[in-house]
Coordinates of C-alpha atoms in Angstrom, one line a residue:
M1 CA 4.5 15.6 -6.7
I2 CA 7.5 14.5 -6.1
F3 CA 7.8 10.6 -7.3
H4 CA 10.9 8.5 -5.8
E5 CA 10.6 5.3 -7.4
T6 CA 11.1 1.9 -4.8
I7 CA 14.2 -0.9 -4.7
L8 CA 10.3 -2.2 -6.6
K9 CA 9.8 -1.1 -10.3
G10 CA 6.9 0.3 -10.7
A11 CA 5.7 1.0 -6.9
F12 CA 7.3 4.4 -6.0
I13 CA 6.6 6.1 -2.6
V14 CA 4.7 10.5 -4.0
E15 CA 5.6 13.1 -1.6
P16 CA 3.3 15.8 -1.9
E17 CA 4.6 19.7 -2.5
R18 CA 3.5 22.1 0.5
K19 CA 2.8 25.0 -0.1
E20 CA 2.5 27.3 3.0
D21 CA 2.1 30.3 4.5
E22 CA 0.3 31.9 7.3
R23 CA -3.0 29.8 7.4
G24 CA -1.4 26.2 6.2
F25 CA -0.8 24.3 3.1
F26 CA -2.1 23.8 -0.3
A27 CA -0.4 20.2 -1.7
R28 CA -1.3 17.4 -4.8
T29 CA -2.3 14.4 -4.3
W30 CA -2.9 13.8 -7.4
S31 CA -3.4 14.6 -11.4
T32 CA -3.6 12.2 -14.4
E33 CA -1.4 13.6 -15.9
E34 CA 1.3 14.2 -13.3
Y35 CA 0.4 9.9 -12.9
S36 CA 0.5 9.5 -16.7
K37 CA 3.9 11.2 -17.8
H38 CA 5.6 8.8 -14.8
G39 CA 4.2 5.8 -16.9
L40 CA 1.6 5.4 -13.7
N41 CA -2.0 3.8 -14.5
P42 CA -4.2 6.9 -14.1
K43 CA -7.5 5.2 -13.5
I44 CA -9.5 5.2 -10.5
S45 CA -12.5 3.3 -9.8
Q46 CA -13.4 3.5 -6.2
C47 CA -11.3 5.3 -2.7
S48 CA -12.1 3.4 0.7
V49 CA -10.6 3.6 3.9
S50 CA -9.4 1.9 6.6
Y51 CA -9.4 2.7 10.9
N52 CA -7.3 0.3 12.8
S53 CA -9.0 1.4 16.8
R54 CA -5.1 -0.6 18.2
K55 CA -1.5 -0.8 17.4
G56 CA -0.3 -4.0 16.3
T57 CA -3.0 -4.6 13.1
L58 CA -2.0 -6.0 10.5
R59 CA -3.9 -5.9 7.4
G60 CA -2.8 -7.6 4.6
M61 CA -0.6 -8.8 2.0
H62 CA -3.2 -9.1 0.1
Y63 CA -4.0 -8.4 -4.6
Q64 CA -6.2 -9.2 -7.1
V65 CA -5.5 -11.2 -9.9
P66 CA -6.8 -11.0 -13.8
P67 CA -9.4 -9.6 -14.9
H68 CA -9.4 -7.4 -12.1
E69 CA -5.7 -6.7 -10.9
E70 CA -5.7 -3.5 -9.6
V71 CA -3.4 -0.4 -8.6
K72 CA -4.0 1.8 -5.3
L73 CA -2.5 4.8 -3.8
V74 CA -2.4 4.6 -0.2
R75 CA -1.7 7.4 2.2
C76 CA -1.9 7.3 6.2
T77 CA -5.0 10.1 7.7
R78 CA -4.4 9.6 11.2
G79 CA -1.1 7.9 13.3
A80 CA 1.2 6.0 11.7
I81 CA 1.9 2.4 10.0
F82 CA 4.1 0.1 8.5
D83 CA 2.9 -0.2 4.9
V84 CA 4.5 -3.4 2.5
V85 CA 4.7 -3.9 -0.3
I86 CA 6.1 -7.3 -3.0
D87 CA 6.3 -7.6 -6.0
L88 CA 5.0 -11.0 -7.2
R89 CA 4.6 -10.0 -11.3
P90 CA 6.8 -13.2 -12.7
G91 CA 8.8 -11.5 -15.5
S92 CA 9.8 -9.0 -13.2
S93 CA 13.2 -8.6 -12.3
T94 CA 11.8 -8.2 -9.2
Y95 CA 10.2 -10.9 -8.5
T96 CA 9.5 -11.3 -4.7
R97 CA 11.5 -9.1 -3.6
H98 CA 9.8 -6.1 -1.2
T99 CA 9.6 -2.9 -0.2
S100 CA 8.6 -0.3 2.7
V101 CA 8.1 2.8 4.3
V102 CA 5.8 4.5 7.1
L103 CA 3.6 6.9 5.8
T104 CA 2.6 8.9 9.0
E105 CA -0.2 11.1 9.5
A106 CA 2.6 13.7 10.0
N107 CA 4.7 13.6 6.6
G108 CA 1.9 12.6 4.1
L109 CA 3.6 11.1 2.3
L110 CA 1.6 7.9 -0.7
L111 CA 3.1 5.2 -1.7
Y112 CA 1.9 3.6 -5.1
I113 CA 1.0 0.1 -5.0
P114 CA 0.6 -1.3 -9.4
E115 CA -0.9 -4.2 -11.0
G116 CA 0.7 -7.8 -9.5
V117 CA 1.8 -6.5 -6.6
A118 CA 0.7 -7.6 -2.9
H119 CA -0.4 -4.8 -0.1
G120 CA -0.3 -5.3 3.8
Y121 CA 0.4 -3.1 6.4
Q122 CA 0.9 -2.5 10.7
T123 CA -0.4 0.2 12.3
L124 CA 2.0 2.0 14.9
E125 CA -0.3 4.2 16.8
D126 CA -3.6 3.2 17.7
D127 CA -6.7 5.2 15.7
S128 CA -4.2 4.7 12.9
E129 CA -7.3 5.9 9.1
V130 CA -5.7 5.0 6.3
F131 CA -6.5 6.2 2.6
Y132 CA -6.9 4.5 -0.4
Q133 CA -7.1 5.7 -4.1
I134 CA -8.3 1.7 -6.3
S135 CA -8.3 1.5 -10.4
E136 CA -10.6 -1.3 -10.7
T137 CA -13.4 -2.7 -8.4
F138 CA -12.8 -4.7 -6.1
H139 CA -14.2 -8.5 -7.3
P140 CA -14.1 -11.4 -4.8
E141 CA -13.5 -14.0 -6.4
S142 CA -9.9 -12.3 -7.7
A143 CA -9.5 -11.5 -4.2
R144 CA -5.4 -13.7 -3.1
G145 CA -3.3 -12.7 -0.5
V146 CA 0.5 -14.5 1.3
R147 CA 2.3 -14.7 4.5
W148 CA 2.2 -11.9 5.9
D149 CA 5.6 -13.8 7.7
D150 CA 6.4 -15.7 5.2
P151 CA 9.7 -16.6 5.0
C152 CA 10.0 -15.9 1.3
F153 CA 10.1 -12.8 1.4
D154 CA 12.0 -12.5 5.0
I155 CA 10.1 -9.2 6.2
P156 CA 11.1 -7.3 8.8
W157 CA 7.8 -6.2 10.4
P158 CA 8.2 -4.0 13.6
D159 CA 7.6 -6.0 17.4
A160 CA 4.4 -5.7 18.1
D161 CA 1.0 -7.8 19.7
R162 CA -0.5 -8.0 16.3
I163 CA -4.1 -8.0 15.4
I164 CA -4.6 -10.7 12.8
L165 CA -7.6 -12.1 10.4
P166 CA -7.3 -15.8 10.7
R167 CA -7.7 -15.4 7.4
D168 CA -4.3 -13.4 6.5
R169 CA -2.9 -15.8 8.9
Q170 CA -3.5 -18.8 6.4
Y171 CA -2.9 -17.9 3.7
P172 CA -0.4 -20.9 1.6
L173 CA 3.1 -20.8 1.5
F174 CA 4.2 -18.6 -1.6
T175 CA 6.1 -20.9 -4.2
P176 CA 7.5 -19.0 -7.2

């Protein structure tokens, strides 16, 4: 695996190293040892999948607060997504900054999202599926979110007829 640190401290794009032959390929996407060597949290408590039938579906921007902060490792297993993370860690040198990456079934990239960083995505194709490995069990009382279109973050989302839950539309504007 090749780890590419993003502009957000502790957030990485993980590129599986494919070993190809006449059958296809084999690639590791997870290794406790490799993640630990890079100073990343190797704990996995749950895995989840999100299916999105329509292009333009926007989910986010979600995170959990202490004591249930979570790390996420995200991969698009079908279709394509525009994936975004926002640093909400007050002591971080990249506080309130965001970064994005296109994750597709074809490129096989993964996004490692550290604790205290909000996550969301918009589907770029119909029938997109996203697989999550998550360090903590979901705790509804610790779930939080920020507005996907908050001017504080100025995220350049792809144009689309968006499908968004009312909850994700109604988060308050962020005050740093």
